[in-house]
Tab-separated table of C-alpha atoms in Angstrom:
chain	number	residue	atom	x	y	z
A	70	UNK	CA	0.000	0.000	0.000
A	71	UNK	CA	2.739	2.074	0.909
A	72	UNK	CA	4.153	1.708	-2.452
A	73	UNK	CA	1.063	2.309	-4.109
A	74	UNK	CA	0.978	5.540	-2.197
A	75	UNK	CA	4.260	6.695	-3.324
A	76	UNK	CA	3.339	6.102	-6.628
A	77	UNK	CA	-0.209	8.513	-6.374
A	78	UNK	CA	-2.125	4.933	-7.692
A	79	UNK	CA	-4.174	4.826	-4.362
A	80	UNK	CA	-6.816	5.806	-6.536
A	81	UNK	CA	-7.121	2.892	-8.510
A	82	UNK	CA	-6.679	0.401	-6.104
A	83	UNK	CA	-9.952	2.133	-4.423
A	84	UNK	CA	-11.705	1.461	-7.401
A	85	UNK	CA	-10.862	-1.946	-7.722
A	86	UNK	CA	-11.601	-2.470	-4.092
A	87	UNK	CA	-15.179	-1.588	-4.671
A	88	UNK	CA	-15.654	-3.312	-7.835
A	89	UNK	CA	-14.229	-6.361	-5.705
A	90	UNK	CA	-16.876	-5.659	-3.250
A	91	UNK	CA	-19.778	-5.579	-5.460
A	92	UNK	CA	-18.535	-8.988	-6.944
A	93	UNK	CA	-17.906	-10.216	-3.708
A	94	UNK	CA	-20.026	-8.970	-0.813
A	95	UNK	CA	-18.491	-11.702	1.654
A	96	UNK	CA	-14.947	-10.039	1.306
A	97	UNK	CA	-16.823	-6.437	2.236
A	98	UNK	CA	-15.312	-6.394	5.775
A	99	UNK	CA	-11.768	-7.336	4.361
A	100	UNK	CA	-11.893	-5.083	1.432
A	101	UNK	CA	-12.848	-2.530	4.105
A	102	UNK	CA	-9.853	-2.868	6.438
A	103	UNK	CA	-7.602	-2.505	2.936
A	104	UNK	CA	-9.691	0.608	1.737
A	105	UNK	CA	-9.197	2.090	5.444
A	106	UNK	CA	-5.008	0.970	5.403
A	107	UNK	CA	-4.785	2.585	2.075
A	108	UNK	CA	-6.160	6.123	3.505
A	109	UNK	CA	-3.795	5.588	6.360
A	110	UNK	CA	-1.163	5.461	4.404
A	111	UNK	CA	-2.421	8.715	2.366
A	112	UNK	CA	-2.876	10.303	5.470
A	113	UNK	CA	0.822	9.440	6.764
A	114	UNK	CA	2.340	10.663	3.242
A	115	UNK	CA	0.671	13.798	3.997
A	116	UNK	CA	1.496	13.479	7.793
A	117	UNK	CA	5.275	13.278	7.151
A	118	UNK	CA	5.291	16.006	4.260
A	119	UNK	CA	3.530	18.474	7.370
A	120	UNK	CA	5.990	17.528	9.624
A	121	UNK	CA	9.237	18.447	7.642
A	122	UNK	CA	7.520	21.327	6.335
A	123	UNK	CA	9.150	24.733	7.657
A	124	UNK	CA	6.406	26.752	8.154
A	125	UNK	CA	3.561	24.836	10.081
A	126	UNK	CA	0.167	25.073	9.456
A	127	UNK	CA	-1.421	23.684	13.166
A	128	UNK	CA	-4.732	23.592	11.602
A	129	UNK	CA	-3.915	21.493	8.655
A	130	UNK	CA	-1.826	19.093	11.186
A	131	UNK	CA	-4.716	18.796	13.518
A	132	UNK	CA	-7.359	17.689	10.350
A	133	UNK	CA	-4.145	15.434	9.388
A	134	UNK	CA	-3.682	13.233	12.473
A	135	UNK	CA	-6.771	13.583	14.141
A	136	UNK	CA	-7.830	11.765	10.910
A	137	UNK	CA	-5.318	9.383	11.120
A	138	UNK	CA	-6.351	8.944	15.034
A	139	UNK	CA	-10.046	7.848	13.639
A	140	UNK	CA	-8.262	4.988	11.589
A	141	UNK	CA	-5.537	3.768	13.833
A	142	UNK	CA	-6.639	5.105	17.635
A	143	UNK	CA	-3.561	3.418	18.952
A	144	UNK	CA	-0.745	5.532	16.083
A	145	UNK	CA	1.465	6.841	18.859
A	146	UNK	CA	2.794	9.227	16.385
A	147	UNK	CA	-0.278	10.450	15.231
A	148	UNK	CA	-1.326	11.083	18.847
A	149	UNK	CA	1.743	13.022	19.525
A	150	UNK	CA	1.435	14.930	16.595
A	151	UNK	CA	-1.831	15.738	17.015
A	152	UNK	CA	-1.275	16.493	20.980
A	153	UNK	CA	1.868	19.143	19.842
A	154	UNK	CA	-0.491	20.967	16.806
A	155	UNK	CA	-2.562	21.637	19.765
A	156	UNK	CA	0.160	22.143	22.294
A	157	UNK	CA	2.066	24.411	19.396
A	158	UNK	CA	-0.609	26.805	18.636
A	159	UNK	CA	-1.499	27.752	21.970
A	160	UNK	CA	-4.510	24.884	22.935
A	161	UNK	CA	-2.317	23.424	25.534
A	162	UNK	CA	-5.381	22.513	27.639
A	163	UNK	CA	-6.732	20.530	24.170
A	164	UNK	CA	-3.127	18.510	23.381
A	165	UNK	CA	-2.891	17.073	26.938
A	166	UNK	CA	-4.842	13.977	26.352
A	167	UNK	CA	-3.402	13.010	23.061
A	168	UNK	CA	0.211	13.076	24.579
A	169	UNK	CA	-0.801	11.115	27.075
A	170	UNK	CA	-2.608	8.787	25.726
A	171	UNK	CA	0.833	8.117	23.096
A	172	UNK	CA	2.853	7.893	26.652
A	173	UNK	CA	0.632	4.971	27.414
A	174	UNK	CA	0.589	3.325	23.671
A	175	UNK	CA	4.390	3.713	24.216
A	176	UNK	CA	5.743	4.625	27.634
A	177	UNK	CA	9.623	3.875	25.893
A	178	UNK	CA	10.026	6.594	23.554
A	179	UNK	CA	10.901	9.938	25.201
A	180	UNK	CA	9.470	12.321	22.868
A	181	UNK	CA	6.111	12.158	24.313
A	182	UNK	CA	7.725	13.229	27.739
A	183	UNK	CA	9.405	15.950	26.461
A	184	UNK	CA	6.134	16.992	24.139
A	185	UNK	CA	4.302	16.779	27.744
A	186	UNK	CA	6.668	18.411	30.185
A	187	UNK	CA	6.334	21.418	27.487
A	188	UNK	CA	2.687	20.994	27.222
A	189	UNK	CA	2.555	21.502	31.598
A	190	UNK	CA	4.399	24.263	30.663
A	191	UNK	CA	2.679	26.409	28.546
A	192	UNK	CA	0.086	25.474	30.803
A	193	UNK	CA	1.807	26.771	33.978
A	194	UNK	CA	1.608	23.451	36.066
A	195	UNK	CA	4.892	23.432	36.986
A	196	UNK	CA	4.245	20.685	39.582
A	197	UNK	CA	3.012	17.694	36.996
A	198	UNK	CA	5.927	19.309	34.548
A	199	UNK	CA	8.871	18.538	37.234
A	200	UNK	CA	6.732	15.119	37.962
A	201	UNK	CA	7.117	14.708	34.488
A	202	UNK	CA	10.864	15.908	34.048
A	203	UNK	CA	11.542	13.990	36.800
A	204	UNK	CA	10.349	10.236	35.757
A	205	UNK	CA	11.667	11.564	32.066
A	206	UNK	CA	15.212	11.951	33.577
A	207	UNK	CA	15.164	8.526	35.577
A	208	UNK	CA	14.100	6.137	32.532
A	209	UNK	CA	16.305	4.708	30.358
A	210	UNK	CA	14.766	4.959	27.002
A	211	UNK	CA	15.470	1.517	25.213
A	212	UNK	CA	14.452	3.327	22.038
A	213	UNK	CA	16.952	5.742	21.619
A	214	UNK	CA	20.876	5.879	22.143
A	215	UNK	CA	20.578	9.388	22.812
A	216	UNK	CA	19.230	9.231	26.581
A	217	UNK	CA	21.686	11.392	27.873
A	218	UNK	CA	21.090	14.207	26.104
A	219	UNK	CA	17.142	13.787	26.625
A	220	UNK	CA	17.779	13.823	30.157
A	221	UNK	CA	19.831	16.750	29.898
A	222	UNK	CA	17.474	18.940	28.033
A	223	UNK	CA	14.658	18.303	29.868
A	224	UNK	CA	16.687	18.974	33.134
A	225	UNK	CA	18.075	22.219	31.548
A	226	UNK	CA	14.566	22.947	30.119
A	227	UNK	CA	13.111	23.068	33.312
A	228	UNK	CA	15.491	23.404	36.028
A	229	UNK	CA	17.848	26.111	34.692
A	230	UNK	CA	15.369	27.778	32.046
A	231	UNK	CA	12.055	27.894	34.416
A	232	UNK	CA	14.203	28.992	37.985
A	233	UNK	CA	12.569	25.889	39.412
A	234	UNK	CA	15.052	24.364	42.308
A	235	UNK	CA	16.653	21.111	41.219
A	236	UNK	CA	15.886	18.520	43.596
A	237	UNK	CA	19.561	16.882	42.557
A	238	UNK	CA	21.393	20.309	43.295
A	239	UNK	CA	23.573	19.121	40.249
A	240	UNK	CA	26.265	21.262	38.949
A	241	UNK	CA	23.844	21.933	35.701
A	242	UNK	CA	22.056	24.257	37.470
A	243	UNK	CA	22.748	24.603	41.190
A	244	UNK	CA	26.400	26.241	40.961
């Protein structure tokens, strides 16, 4: 499908999906869940083209994964995505859940700390963000071979850039 994607010939695999279905109503539900991956997969090419775009349109993101989030509830990127358009353009309140919920779908990747800890933030609840910041910094992200320097921006993030008092009264911050 992904292929099929690339190649802008999602449109005639549609149509012979629903030919298919017509000819063979007892393959409906399968021919469904391959109509439903294709659009996924549409979505995602436009997903990953909004992402490395410079200039951000939040509104088009949010239409984008929340979309994607209809079709695939447990996408942890999509969540995250959709949580930061929110989070991004000022509807910190509105992003919360999404981040969380991708925290839960996968509690080993560390962006969706970081995307949370700046969601509590811009939100002004400094006490969940240094909960946050805090079980960020003592997880070791299986994930990524970069923890180190997750750790260290969220502790500089919050610690050095917010005031906050560093409960480690490390050298980052506390000389």
């Amino acid at each position: 499908l992904e292929v099929l994607v690339k190649l802008k010939r999602g449109q005639e695999l549609q149509s012979i999906v629903e030919r298919a279905s017509l000819k063979y109503p007892k393959m409906t539900a399968r021919l469904a869940e391959i109509t439903s991956s294709l659009e996924a997969e549409e979505l995602w090419a436009k997903g990953r083209a909004w992402v490395v775009a410079e200039k951000k349109d939040f509104e088009a993101g949010r239409q984008i994964f929340s979309r994607l989030i209809a079709l695939r509830p447990a996408d942890y990127w999509a969540l995250l995505l959709l949580g930061g358009c929110h989070t991004w353009s000022g509807r910190a309140l509105e992003g919360e859940p999404f981040i969380a919920k991708a925290i839960t779908v996968d509690p080993n990747t560390p962006n969706g700390y970081s995307l949370l800890a700046q969601n509590y933030l811009m939100q002004s609840k400094r006490d969940r963000l240094a909960e946050t910041v805090e079980r960020m910094m003592a997880m070791t992200f299986a994930t990524v071979a970069h923890n180190a320097d997750h750790a260290g921006l969220m502790h500089r993030c919050f610690f050095v850039d917010t005031g906050a008092l560093c409960p480690a009264l490390c050298p980052t911050c506390c000389v």
